[in-house]
Coordinates of C-alpha atoms and ligand atoms in Angstrom, one line a residue:
M1 CA -23.0 -8.1 -6.8
A2 CA -21.2 -6.5 -3.9
S3 CA -19.9 -8.6 -1.1
R4 CA -21.9 -8.7 2.1
I5 CA -18.8 -8.3 4.2
E6 CA -18.9 -5.3 6.5
L7 CA -16.1 -2.8 5.9
I8 CA -15.4 -0.4 8.6
S9 CA -12.5 2.0 8.0
P10 CA -12.1 5.7 7.9
Y11 CA -9.3 5.5 5.2
G12 CA -8.4 2.3 3.5
G13 CA -7.0 4.0 0.4
S14 CA -8.3 3.7 -3.0
L15 CA -9.2 0.0 -2.7
I16 CA -12.6 -0.2 -1.2
D17 CA -15.8 1.6 -1.1
L18 CA -15.9 2.3 2.5
L19 CA -18.5 2.8 5.1
P20 CA -17.0 6.0 6.5
S21 CA -17.9 5.7 10.1
G22 CA -14.9 6.9 12.1
G23 CA -16.4 6.3 15.5
E24 CA -17.4 2.8 14.7
Y25 CA -14.0 2.1 13.3
E26 CA -12.2 3.3 16.4
E27 CA -14.6 1.3 18.6
L28 CA -14.1 -1.9 16.7
K29 CA -10.4 -1.5 16.8
A30 CA -10.4 -1.0 20.5
H31 CA -12.7 -4.0 20.9
A32 CA -10.4 -6.1 18.7
S33 CA -7.4 -5.4 20.9
T34 CA -9.2 -7.2 23.8
L35 CA -9.8 -10.3 21.7
P36 CA -7.7 -13.4 21.3
S37 CA -5.9 -13.1 18.0
I38 CA -4.5 -15.2 15.2
Q39 CA -1.9 -14.3 12.6
I40 CA -2.9 -15.3 9.1
D41 CA -0.3 -16.3 6.4
D42 CA 0.3 -14.7 3.0
R43 CA -2.2 -16.9 1.2
R44 CA -5.0 -16.0 3.7
L45 CA -4.0 -12.4 3.5
N46 CA -4.7 -12.5 -0.3
D47 CA -7.9 -14.4 0.3
L48 CA -9.1 -12.0 2.9
E49 CA -8.5 -9.0 0.6
M50 CA -10.4 -10.8 -2.3
L51 CA -13.3 -11.7 0.0
A52 CA -13.4 -8.2 1.4
M53 CA -13.5 -6.5 -2.0
G54 CA -16.1 -8.8 -3.4
G55 CA -13.7 -10.5 -5.7
F56 CA -14.8 -14.0 -4.6
S57 CA -18.5 -13.0 -4.6
P58 CA -20.9 -14.7 -3.8
L59 CA -18.5 -16.0 -1.2
D60 CA -18.2 -13.5 1.7
R61 CA -16.2 -15.5 4.3
F62 CA -13.8 -18.3 4.7
M63 CA -15.8 -21.4 4.0
G64 CA -17.8 -23.3 6.6
E65 CA -18.0 -27.1 6.4
E66 CA -21.1 -27.4 4.3
D67 CA -19.8 -25.0 1.7
Y68 CA -16.4 -26.6 1.8
L69 CA -17.6 -30.2 1.3
R70 CA -19.9 -29.3 -1.5
V71 CA -17.2 -27.2 -3.2
L72 CA -14.9 -30.1 -3.2
E73 CA -17.5 -32.4 -4.5
E74 CA -19.5 -30.3 -7.0
M75 CA -17.8 -26.9 -7.2
R76 CA -20.8 -25.3 -5.6
L77 CA -21.6 -23.6 -2.3
A78 CA -24.2 -25.1 -0.1
N79 CA -26.7 -22.6 -1.6
G80 CA -26.0 -24.0 -5.1
M81 CA -23.9 -21.1 -6.4
L82 CA -20.8 -21.9 -8.4
L83 CA -17.5 -21.7 -6.6
P84 CA -14.9 -24.0 -7.9
L85 CA -12.2 -24.1 -5.2
P86 CA -12.0 -24.1 -1.4
V87 CA -11.2 -20.8 0.3
T88 CA -10.5 -21.8 3.9
L89 CA -8.9 -20.5 7.1
P90 CA -7.0 -23.4 8.7
V91 CA -5.7 -23.0 12.2
N92 CA -3.4 -25.0 14.4
D93 CA -4.1 -24.1 17.9
E94 CA -7.7 -25.0 18.5
S95 CA -7.4 -25.1 22.2
R96 CA -7.8 -21.3 22.5
L97 CA -10.8 -21.2 20.2
H98 CA -14.4 -22.0 20.8
L99 CA -17.7 -21.3 19.1
D100 CA -19.4 -18.0 19.1
Q101 CA -16.2 -16.4 20.2
E102 CA -14.8 -13.3 18.4
I103 CA -11.2 -13.4 17.3
A104 CA -9.0 -10.7 15.8
L105 CA -7.2 -11.6 12.5
H106 CA -3.7 -10.1 12.1
S107 CA -1.5 -10.0 9.0
P108 CA 1.9 -11.7 8.9
K109 CA 3.2 -8.2 9.7
N110 CA 0.9 -8.1 12.7
E111 CA -1.5 -5.4 11.4
L112 CA -5.0 -5.8 12.6
L113 CA -7.3 -6.7 9.7
A114 CA -10.6 -8.1 10.8
V115 CA -12.7 -9.6 13.5
M116 CA -14.2 -13.0 12.9
T117 CA -17.2 -14.4 14.9
V118 CA -16.3 -18.1 15.0
D119 CA -19.4 -20.1 14.3
E120 CA -17.8 -23.2 12.9
I121 CA -14.6 -25.2 13.8
Y122 CA -14.3 -28.3 11.7
S123 CA -11.5 -30.7 10.7
W124 CA -10.6 -31.3 7.1
D125 CA -9.0 -34.2 5.4
L126 CA -5.8 -33.5 3.5
E127 CA -6.0 -36.5 1.2
E128 CA -9.6 -35.8 0.3
A129 CA -8.9 -32.1 -0.3
A130 CA -5.8 -32.8 -2.5
Q131 CA -7.6 -35.4 -4.5
K132 CA -10.9 -33.6 -5.0
A133 CA -9.7 -30.0 -5.5
F134 CA -6.4 -30.7 -7.3
G135 CA -6.9 -34.3 -8.6
T136 CA -3.6 -35.5 -7.1
S137 CA -1.7 -36.2 -3.9
D138 CA 1.6 -35.7 -5.6
L139 CA 3.8 -33.4 -3.6
R140 CA 5.2 -31.8 -6.7
H141 CA 1.9 -30.0 -6.9
P142 CA 2.8 -26.7 -5.1
L143 CA -0.5 -26.5 -3.3
V144 CA -0.6 -30.1 -2.2
S145 CA 2.8 -29.7 -0.7
E146 CA 1.8 -26.4 0.9
M147 CA -1.3 -28.0 2.4
H148 CA 0.8 -30.3 4.5
R149 CA 1.9 -27.3 6.5
W150 CA -1.7 -26.0 7.1
G151 CA -3.5 -26.3 10.4
R152 CA -5.7 -29.3 10.8
L153 CA -8.9 -27.4 11.6
N154 CA -10.8 -24.8 9.5
I155 CA -12.6 -21.9 11.1
S156 CA -15.4 -19.9 9.7
G157 CA -17.8 -17.1 10.6
R158 CA -18.9 -13.6 9.9
L159 CA -16.1 -11.2 9.1
Q160 CA -15.9 -7.6 10.0
V161 CA -13.1 -6.2 8.1
I162 CA -11.3 -3.3 9.9
D163 CA -8.5 -2.6 7.4
L164 CA -7.4 -4.2 4.2
P165 CA -3.7 -5.0 3.7
R166 CA -1.9 -1.8 2.8
H167 CA -0.2 -1.6 -0.6
Y168 CA 2.2 1.2 -1.1
D169 CA 3.4 0.0 -4.5
F170 CA 1.5 0.7 -7.8
S171 CA -1.3 2.2 -5.9
D172 CA -2.9 3.7 -9.0
L173 CA -3.3 0.2 -10.5
R174 CA -4.9 -1.4 -7.5
L175 CA -8.6 -1.3 -8.3
S176 CA -11.4 -3.1 -6.5
P177 CA -14.1 -4.8 -8.5
V178 CA -16.4 -1.8 -8.0
Q179 CA -13.7 0.6 -9.2
T180 CA -12.8 -1.6 -12.1
R181 CA -16.4 -1.9 -13.3
K182 CA -16.8 1.8 -13.1
R183 CA -13.7 2.4 -15.1
L184 CA -14.7 -0.2 -17.7
K185 CA -18.1 1.4 -18.0
E186 CA -16.5 4.8 -18.6
M187 CA -14.5 3.3 -21.4
G188 CA -17.7 2.7 -23.2
H189 CA -17.5 -0.8 -24.6
S190 CA -20.0 -3.3 -23.4
N191 CA -17.7 -6.3 -24.1
V192 CA -14.7 -6.8 -21.9
V193 CA -12.1 -9.5 -22.3
A194 CA -9.9 -10.2 -19.3
F195 CA -6.4 -11.5 -19.6
Q196 CA -5.0 -13.3 -16.6
T197 CA -1.2 -13.6 -16.4
R198 CA 1.7 -14.3 -14.1
N199 CA 4.4 -13.8 -16.7
P200 CA 6.0 -10.8 -18.4
L201 CA 4.3 -10.0 -21.6
H202 CA 6.0 -10.4 -25.0
R203 CA 5.0 -9.6 -28.5
V204 CA 3.1 -12.8 -28.9
H205 CA 0.8 -11.8 -25.9
E206 CA 0.3 -8.4 -27.4
E207 CA -0.7 -9.9 -30.7
L208 CA -3.2 -12.3 -29.2
T209 CA -4.8 -9.8 -26.8
K210 CA -5.2 -7.3 -29.7
R211 CA -6.9 -10.0 -31.7
A212 CA -9.2 -10.7 -28.8
I213 CA -10.1 -7.0 -28.5
E214 CA -10.9 -6.9 -32.2
R215 CA -12.9 -10.1 -32.1
I216 CA -15.2 -9.0 -29.3
D217 CA -15.0 -5.3 -30.3
G218 CA -14.5 -4.4 -26.7
T219 CA -12.0 -3.5 -24.0
L220 CA -9.1 -5.6 -22.7
L221 CA -8.9 -5.9 -18.9
L222 CA -5.2 -6.7 -18.4
H223 CA -5.4 -8.3 -15.0
P224 CA -2.2 -9.7 -13.8
V225 CA -2.0 -11.6 -10.5
V226 CA 0.2 -9.9 -7.9
G227 CA -0.7 -12.2 -5.0
M228 CA 1.0 -15.6 -4.6
T229 CA 1.9 -17.2 -7.9
K230 CA 4.1 -20.2 -8.8
P231 CA 7.3 -20.3 -6.8
G232 CA 10.2 -19.2 -9.1
D233 CA 8.0 -16.8 -11.1
V234 CA 9.3 -13.4 -12.2
D235 CA 8.6 -11.0 -9.3
Y236 CA 5.6 -8.9 -9.8
F237 CA 7.4 -5.6 -9.5
T238 CA 9.3 -6.5 -12.7
R239 CA 6.2 -7.8 -14.4
V240 CA 4.0 -4.9 -13.6
R241 CA 6.6 -2.5 -15.0
T242 CA 6.5 -4.5 -18.3
Y243 CA 2.7 -4.4 -18.3
R244 CA 2.6 -0.7 -17.7
A245 CA 5.1 0.0 -20.5
L246 CA 3.1 -2.0 -23.0
A247 CA -0.3 -0.8 -21.9
S248 CA 0.7 2.9 -22.2
R249 CA 2.5 2.7 -25.5
Y250 CA 1.2 -0.1 -27.7
Y251 CA -2.6 -0.2 -27.2
E252 CA -5.4 2.2 -28.0
P253 CA -6.0 4.0 -24.7
D254 CA -9.7 3.4 -24.7
R255 CA -9.3 -0.3 -25.3
I256 CA -7.2 -1.4 -22.4
L257 CA -7.4 -1.2 -18.6
L258 CA -4.5 -2.4 -16.5
A259 CA -5.4 -3.4 -12.9
L260 CA -3.7 -5.7 -10.4
L261 CA -5.3 -8.7 -8.8
P262 CA -4.2 -9.7 -5.3
L263 CA -5.2 -13.3 -5.8
A264 CA -3.3 -16.2 -4.3
M265 CA -3.2 -18.7 -7.1
R266 CA -3.9 -22.4 -6.4
L267 CA -2.4 -23.7 -9.7
A268 CA -5.4 -25.9 -9.9
G269 CA -5.6 -25.9 -13.8
P270 CA -9.3 -26.3 -14.9
R271 CA -10.9 -25.5 -11.6
E272 CA -8.7 -22.5 -11.2
A273 CA -9.6 -21.3 -14.7
L274 CA -13.2 -21.4 -13.6
L275 CA -12.4 -19.4 -10.5
H276 CA -10.5 -16.9 -12.7
A277 CA -13.7 -16.6 -14.8
L278 CA -15.8 -16.0 -11.8
I279 CA -13.4 -13.4 -10.4
R280 CA -13.4 -11.6 -13.7
R281 CA -17.1 -11.5 -13.8
N282 CA -17.0 -9.7 -10.5
Y283 CA -14.6 -7.3 -12.0
G284 CA -16.8 -6.6 -14.9
A285 CA -15.5 -8.8 -17.7
N286 CA -17.7 -11.0 -19.9
H287 CA -14.9 -12.8 -21.7
L288 CA -11.7 -14.5 -20.4
I289 CA -8.7 -15.6 -22.4
V290 CA -8.0 -19.2 -21.4
G291 CA -4.9 -20.8 -22.8
R292 CA -3.4 -24.2 -23.1
D293 CA -2.4 -25.4 -19.6
H294 CA -4.1 -22.5 -17.9
A295 CA -3.0 -22.1 -14.3
S296 CA -0.7 -25.1 -14.6
P297 CA 1.3 -26.4 -11.7
G298 CA 4.1 -27.8 -13.9
L299 CA 4.9 -31.4 -14.1
D300 CA 4.3 -34.2 -11.6
S301 CA 6.9 -36.5 -10.0
E302 CA 6.8 -38.7 -13.1
G303 CA 7.4 -35.8 -15.4
K304 CA 3.8 -35.7 -16.7
P305 CA 1.4 -32.8 -16.7
F306 CA -1.2 -32.7 -14.0
Y307 CA -4.1 -31.7 -16.3
G308 CA -4.9 -32.1 -19.9
P309 CA -3.9 -29.1 -22.1
Y310 CA -7.4 -28.1 -23.0
D311 CA -9.2 -29.2 -19.8
A312 CA -9.4 -25.6 -18.5
Q313 CA -10.9 -24.3 -21.7
E314 CA -13.5 -27.0 -21.7
L315 CA -14.5 -26.5 -18.1
V316 CA -15.0 -22.7 -18.5
E317 CA -16.9 -23.4 -21.7
R318 CA -19.2 -25.8 -19.9
F319 CA -20.1 -23.2 -17.2
S320 CA -19.9 -20.1 -19.4
E321 CA -23.6 -19.4 -19.6
E322 CA -24.1 -19.8 -15.8
L323 CA -21.1 -17.5 -15.2
G324 CA -21.7 -15.0 -17.9
V325 CA -18.2 -15.3 -19.0
T326 CA -17.2 -16.7 -22.4
P327 CA -13.8 -18.3 -22.8
V328 CA -11.7 -16.8 -25.6
P329 CA -9.1 -19.4 -26.7
F330 CA -5.6 -18.2 -26.3
L331 CA -4.5 -18.2 -29.9
N332 CA -1.2 -19.9 -30.6
M333 CA 0.6 -17.1 -32.4
V334 CA 3.9 -17.7 -34.3
F335 CA 6.3 -15.3 -35.9
L336 CA 7.1 -15.5 -39.6
P337 CA 10.6 -14.1 -39.8
D338 CA 10.5 -13.8 -43.6
E339 CA 7.4 -11.7 -43.5
G340 CA 8.1 -10.0 -40.2
R341 CA 4.6 -10.6 -38.8
Y342 CA 2.7 -12.8 -36.4
V343 CA 0.0 -15.2 -37.5
E344 CA -2.1 -17.9 -35.9
A345 CA -0.3 -21.2 -36.0
S346 CA -3.2 -22.6 -38.1
E347 CA -2.6 -19.9 -40.7
V348 CA 1.1 -20.6 -41.3
P349 CA 1.7 -21.0 -45.1
E350 CA 3.1 -24.3 -46.2
G351 CA 6.8 -24.6 -45.7
A352 CA 7.1 -21.1 -44.1
K353 CA 9.9 -20.6 -41.6
T354 CA 8.6 -19.8 -38.1
A355 CA 10.3 -18.5 -34.9
T356 CA 9.6 -18.9 -31.2
I357 CA 11.6 -18.5 -28.0
S358 CA 10.6 -20.4 -24.9
G359 CA 10.5 -19.0 -21.4
T360 CA 13.5 -21.1 -20.4
Q361 CA 15.4 -19.9 -23.5
V362 CA 14.7 -16.3 -22.5
R363 CA 16.5 -16.9 -19.2
E364 CA 19.3 -19.3 -20.3
Q365 CA 20.1 -18.2 -23.8
Y366 CA 19.6 -14.5 -23.5
L367 CA 19.4 -12.9 -20.1
N368 CA 22.0 -15.0 -18.3
R369 CA 24.4 -14.4 -21.2
G370 CA 23.7 -10.7 -21.5
R371 CA 22.4 -11.2 -25.0
E372 CA 19.7 -8.7 -26.4
L373 CA 16.3 -10.2 -26.8
P374 CA 15.3 -9.7 -30.5
V375 CA 12.7 -7.0 -31.1
W376 CA 10.4 -9.4 -33.0
F377 CA 10.1 -11.3 -29.7
T378 CA 9.7 -8.6 -27.1
R379 CA 9.3 -4.8 -27.2
S380 CA 12.6 -3.0 -26.3
E381 CA 11.0 -1.4 -23.2
V382 CA 10.2 -4.9 -21.9
A383 CA 13.7 -6.2 -22.8
E384 CA 15.3 -3.3 -20.8
I385 CA 13.2 -4.0 -17.7
L386 CA 14.0 -7.7 -17.8
K387 CA 17.7 -6.9 -18.3
E388 CA 17.7 -4.9 -15.1
T389 CA 16.1 -7.7 -13.1
Y390 CA 18.1 -10.5 -14.7
P391 CA 21.6 -9.2 -15.2
P392 CA 24.0 -11.5 -17.0
R393 CA 25.5 -14.3 -14.9
H394 CA 28.8 -12.5 -14.4
K395 CA 26.9 -9.7 -12.7
Q396 CA 24.8 -11.9 -10.5
G397 CA 25.7 -12.6 -6.9
F398 CA 26.9 -15.9 -5.6
C399 CA 28.1 -17.4 -2.3
V400 CA 31.1 -19.7 -1.9
W401 CA 30.6 -21.6 1.4
F402 CA 33.6 -23.3 2.8
T403 CA 32.9 -26.1 5.3
G404 CA 35.4 -28.4 7.2
L405 CA 37.1 -29.0 10.5
S406 CA 38.9 -26.3 12.4
G407 CA 42.4 -26.0 10.8
A408 CA 41.2 -27.7 7.6
G409 CA 42.3 -24.7 5.5
K410 CA 39.0 -22.8 5.0
S411 CA 40.3 -19.3 5.9
T412 CA 43.6 -19.8 4.1
T413 CA 41.9 -20.8 0.8
A414 CA 39.2 -18.2 1.2
E415 CA 41.9 -15.5 1.4
V416 CA 43.5 -16.5 -1.9
L417 CA 40.1 -16.9 -3.6
T418 CA 39.1 -13.4 -2.5
M419 CA 42.2 -11.9 -4.1
L420 CA 41.5 -13.8 -7.4
L421 CA 37.9 -12.7 -7.5
L422 CA 38.8 -9.0 -6.7
E423 CA 41.3 -9.3 -9.6
A424 CA 38.5 -10.6 -11.8
G425 CA 36.4 -7.5 -11.1
R426 CA 33.9 -8.8 -8.6
Q427 CA 32.9 -7.2 -5.3
V428 CA 33.6 -9.6 -2.4
T429 CA 32.6 -9.7 1.3
V430 CA 34.3 -12.3 3.4
L431 CA 32.4 -13.8 6.3
D432 CA 34.9 -15.8 8.3
G433 CA 33.6 -17.8 11.3
D434 CA 36.3 -16.7 13.6
V435 CA 35.9 -13.1 12.7
V436 CA 32.1 -13.1 12.6
R437 CA 32.2 -14.5 16.2
T438 CA 33.9 -11.2 17.2
H439 CA 31.1 -8.9 16.0
L440 CA 27.9 -10.3 14.3
S441 CA 27.9 -13.4 16.5
R442 CA 29.7 -12.1 19.5
G443 CA 28.7 -13.9 22.7
L444 CA 27.6 -17.1 21.0
G445 CA 29.2 -20.3 22.2
F446 CA 29.5 -23.7 20.6
S447 CA 26.4 -25.5 21.8
K448 CA 24.4 -26.9 18.9
E449 CA 21.9 -24.1 19.3
D450 CA 24.5 -21.3 19.3
R451 CA 26.3 -22.8 16.3
D452 CA 23.1 -22.9 14.3
I453 CA 22.3 -19.3 15.2
N454 CA 25.8 -18.4 14.1
I455 CA 25.5 -20.2 10.8
R456 CA 22.1 -18.8 10.1
R457 CA 23.3 -15.3 10.7
I458 CA 26.1 -15.7 8.3
G459 CA 23.7 -17.3 5.8
F460 CA 21.3 -14.4 6.2
V461 CA 23.9 -11.8 5.5
A462 CA 25.3 -13.9 2.6
S463 CA 21.8 -14.2 1.1
E464 CA 21.4 -10.4 1.2
I465 CA 24.8 -9.8 -0.4
V466 CA 24.0 -12.3 -3.2
R467 CA 20.5 -10.9 -3.8
H468 CA 22.2 -7.5 -4.5
G469 CA 24.7 -9.0 -6.9
G470 CA 27.7 -9.3 -4.6
V471 CA 30.0 -12.2 -3.8
A472 CA 29.9 -13.7 -0.3
I473 CA 32.8 -15.9 0.7
C474 CA 32.0 -17.7 3.9
A475 CA 34.4 -19.8 6.0
A476 CA 32.9 -21.5 9.0
V477 CA 33.2 -25.0 10.4
S478 CA 29.4 -25.3 9.9
P479 CA 29.4 -28.9 11.1
Y480 CA 25.7 -29.7 10.7
R481 CA 24.3 -30.8 7.3
A482 CA 20.7 -29.6 8.0
T483 CA 21.9 -26.1 8.9
R484 CA 24.0 -25.9 5.8
N485 CA 21.0 -26.9 3.8
D486 CA 19.0 -24.2 5.3
V487 CA 21.7 -21.7 4.2
R488 CA 21.6 -23.2 0.7
N489 CA 17.9 -22.5 0.6
M490 CA 18.2 -19.0 2.0
V491 CA 20.8 -18.1 -0.7
G492 CA 19.1 -20.0 -3.5
D493 CA 20.5 -23.2 -4.9
E494 CA 21.7 -21.7 -8.1
H495 CA 23.8 -19.2 -6.4
Y496 CA 25.3 -21.3 -3.7
I497 CA 28.6 -23.2 -4.1
E498 CA 29.5 -25.4 -1.2
V499 CA 33.2 -26.2 -1.0
F500 CA 34.1 -29.1 1.3
V501 CA 37.7 -28.6 2.7
D502 CA 38.3 -32.3 3.2
T503 CA 41.3 -32.4 5.5
P504 CA 41.4 -35.4 7.8
L505 CA 41.2 -34.8 11.5
E506 CA 44.8 -36.2 12.1
V507 CA 46.1 -33.6 9.7
C508 CA 44.2 -30.7 11.3
E509 CA 45.2 -31.9 14.7
A510 CA 48.8 -32.1 13.6
R511 CA 48.7 -28.5 12.2
D512 CA 46.9 -27.2 15.3
T513 CA 47.7 -23.6 14.4
K514 CA 45.6 -22.2 17.2
G515 CA 46.6 -24.9 19.8
M516 CA 42.9 -25.7 20.2
Y517 CA 43.0 -29.4 19.5
A518 CA 45.6 -29.9 22.3
K519 CA 43.3 -28.1 24.6
A520 CA 40.3 -30.1 23.5
R521 CA 42.2 -33.3 24.0
R522 CA 43.1 -32.2 27.5
G523 CA 39.4 -31.5 28.1
E524 CA 39.9 -27.8 28.5
I525 CA 37.5 -27.0 25.6
K526 CA 34.2 -28.9 25.5
D527 CA 32.2 -29.9 22.4
F528 CA 35.1 -29.4 20.0
T529 CA 34.2 -30.4 16.5
G530 CA 35.9 -33.6 15.5
I531 CA 36.9 -34.4 19.1
D532 CA 33.7 -34.5 21.1
D533 CA 31.2 -32.9 18.8
P534 CA 30.3 -34.4 15.3
Y535 CA 31.3 -33.1 11.9
E536 CA 28.7 -34.2 9.3
A537 CA 30.6 -34.2 5.9
P538 CA 28.6 -32.9 2.9
D539 CA 27.1 -35.5 0.6
H540 CA 26.7 -33.2 -2.4
A541 CA 29.2 -30.4 -2.1
E542 CA 29.7 -28.6 -5.5
L543 CA 33.5 -29.0 -4.9
V544 CA 35.7 -31.0 -2.6
I545 CA 39.3 -29.8 -2.1
N546 CA 42.3 -31.5 -0.7
T547 CA 44.8 -29.5 1.3
Q548 CA 47.4 -32.2 1.7
N549 CA 48.7 -32.5 -1.8
T550 CA 47.3 -29.3 -3.2
T551 CA 48.4 -25.7 -2.3
P552 CA 45.9 -23.0 -1.3
E553 CA 46.7 -21.2 -4.6
D554 CA 45.9 -24.3 -6.7
N555 CA 42.7 -24.9 -4.8
A556 CA 41.6 -21.3 -5.2
H557 CA 42.3 -21.6 -9.0
L558 CA 40.2 -24.8 -9.0
I559 CA 37.3 -22.8 -7.5
V560 CA 37.7 -20.0 -10.0
E561 CA 37.7 -22.6 -12.8
Y562 CA 34.3 -23.8 -11.5
L563 CA 33.0 -20.3 -11.3
L564 CA 34.1 -19.6 -14.9
G565 CA 32.3 -22.7 -16.0
Q566 CA 29.1 -21.4 -14.3
G567 CA 29.5 -18.0 -15.9
F568 CA 29.9 -16.2 -12.6
V569 CA 33.3 -14.9 -13.6
R570 CA 34.4 -13.8 -17.1
S571 CA 37.6 -15.1 -18.5
G572 CA 40.3 -13.0 -20.0
E573 CA 39.9 -9.7 -18.1
Ligands
LIG1 P1 40.3 -23.1 9.0 O1 39.8 -21.7 8.5 O2 39.7 -24.2 8.2 O3 40.1 -23.3 10.5 P2 42.9 -22.1 8.5 O4 42.9 -21.7 7.1 O5 42.7 -21.0 9.5 O6 41.8 -23.2 8.8 O7 44.2 -22.9 8.9 C1 44.8 -23.9 8.0 C2 46.2 -24.1 8.4 O8 46.7 -25.1 7.6 C3 47.0 -22.8 8.1 O9 48.0 -22.7 9.1 C4 47.7 -23.1 6.8 O10 48.9 -22.5 6.6 C5 47.9 -24.6 6.9 N1 47.9 -25.3 5.5 C6 48.8 -26.1 5.1 N2 48.6 -26.6 3.8 C7 47.4 -25.9 3.5 C8 46.7 -26.0 2.3 N3 47.0 -26.7 1.2 N4 45.5 -25.3 2.2 C9 45.2 -24.5 3.3 N5 45.9 -24.5 4.4 C10 47.0 -25.2 4.6
LIG2 P1 30.9 -23.0 13.7 O1 30.6 -23.2 12.2 O2 30.8 -24.3 14.5 O3 30.0 -21.9 14.3 P2 33.1 -21.2 13.4 O4 33.9 -21.4 12.1 O5 32.2 -20.0 13.6 O6 32.4 -22.5 13.8 O7 34.1 -21.2 14.6 C1 35.0 -22.2 14.7 C2 36.3 -21.7 15.2 O8 36.2 -21.4 16.6 C3 37.3 -22.8 15.1 O9 38.1 -22.6 14.0 C4 38.1 -22.8 16.4 O10 39.2 -22.0 16.2 C5 37.2 -22.1 17.4 N1 36.5 -23.0 18.4 C6 36.4 -22.7 19.7 N2 35.7 -23.7 20.3 C7 35.3 -24.5 19.4 C8 34.6 -25.7 19.5 N3 34.1 -26.2 20.6 N4 34.4 -26.4 18.3 C9 34.9 -25.9 17.1 N5 35.6 -24.8 17.0 C10 35.8 -24.1 18.2

């Protein structure tokens, strides 16, 4: 059931079965460069790749209105074929678009991907889409909240794909549906059970997938999602390394095929499970492991699950004949420490001791604290990989962000703190506003716009330092709350410590170490923070320090105490 999309590319890597017509490719590319163009986002990039490879077959384009409305209503395309979730291309700027026009689609990195002949432009209703596709308008649903940022019009039309997004990573594992089916066929088992995942695999997953292989006497298609998943998930580089280690060492080679799926998840629970089943049918599987809370978006704003725990299994079951995919329940496996083996929860002998470790515990109790994960829980190869990605807290990066008026004592306190942290064995970079303004932000003034640029630059550098496990100590007036919040988001809330140096204006002015307040009062400096430009004090700073009754040394020690409590610094070294 290959897609009807036209693929024209002389190379395109291992992904697609190409129509190798070099001249045609060059021609279309040249033609595309004369067309109006739009840049698609990461979600649409994943969708386009899936459409182009035939992963969403029978769908071969972003949906037109008739398809879209029937999908919302009945999970079917206008022609009656099953398709449980919308796949659309929303746009913002409709003024440049009109019907029967060709437009070039570019990736977020501005690579030319495809030409679309626009034959529909239609508006869509956010509330209706949220309610019908996801069953909720709650903004805690990641897709509902994302949809608020989408353009208000959808466009649709025939696609001529020129190039698929390039993947330079794990290229041997990126298999199209056609390639996957071919490989599965060569493996010689007519039954194939797919396992969909967005998490690292532990022993329990190994046990249940092995049982599924046995049960159907077939092949396991280990099919992790490497497109957009749930925000906060373990990055796919780390995950794929764990899958690869497991697949190559712990399964019969002719019983497992590992392939990566560039799907952008919708986290739509049951409807998404159905989509997963349809996709896997395109990839050659006739069974799919569907678990409790499959494709779950987490909890809603009242702390309740969005979907019932078994809704997904039931929905796939209901359509299994039409789809040709049978759901295999995700067995709830538990470990019996006294016997050293896994059994299904329903087979646990009366009174037997059982052991489990939750995902949160893996992070908080083990990785953050540098404790080894037990071998009954995860293979040592997997534990090693996770340890590299999630070093213990005292090796993770963090940012201490000082904010306060000029002369409040930010630089002075930062200097003491720097020494204490170096003494504790951490690597520290200081980004002091006054200093940054002589290099990174040279030439910027003190208009609101320039100050924001300055703070964002410092924030960007800090976030890179933190990502690589270093300590960034930043000391800038940073007078605007919204900008400080942006920095917090850039760095990541868990690794950002805002310290409000709460020195009253009169005190700063009396200190006037740089003579600037006097100048500002005389009107020689304009827009001076605290005099004729606002300072918005933080509402929720992690720490507030006082510089009138407390010395810089004592304040720096207070901050170190806080960092010790957070585990960012180890005591007694
Ligand atoms: P900022 O970086 O916030 O503009 P600085 O640290 O450059 O401020 O200047 C603060 C001034 O206040 C310095 O001259 C410092 O010696 C003085 N000062 C007096 N008491 C303190 C204190 N407890 N903490 C920090 N600085 C203090
Ligand atoms: P911001 O966070 O506003 O970009 P920085 O910490 O980078 O501020 O720079 C503030 C320093 O620049 C102050 O400590 C002060 O010495 C000097 N300065 C010069 N003009 C101004 C001004 N208009 N407002 C505040 N600080 C100013």
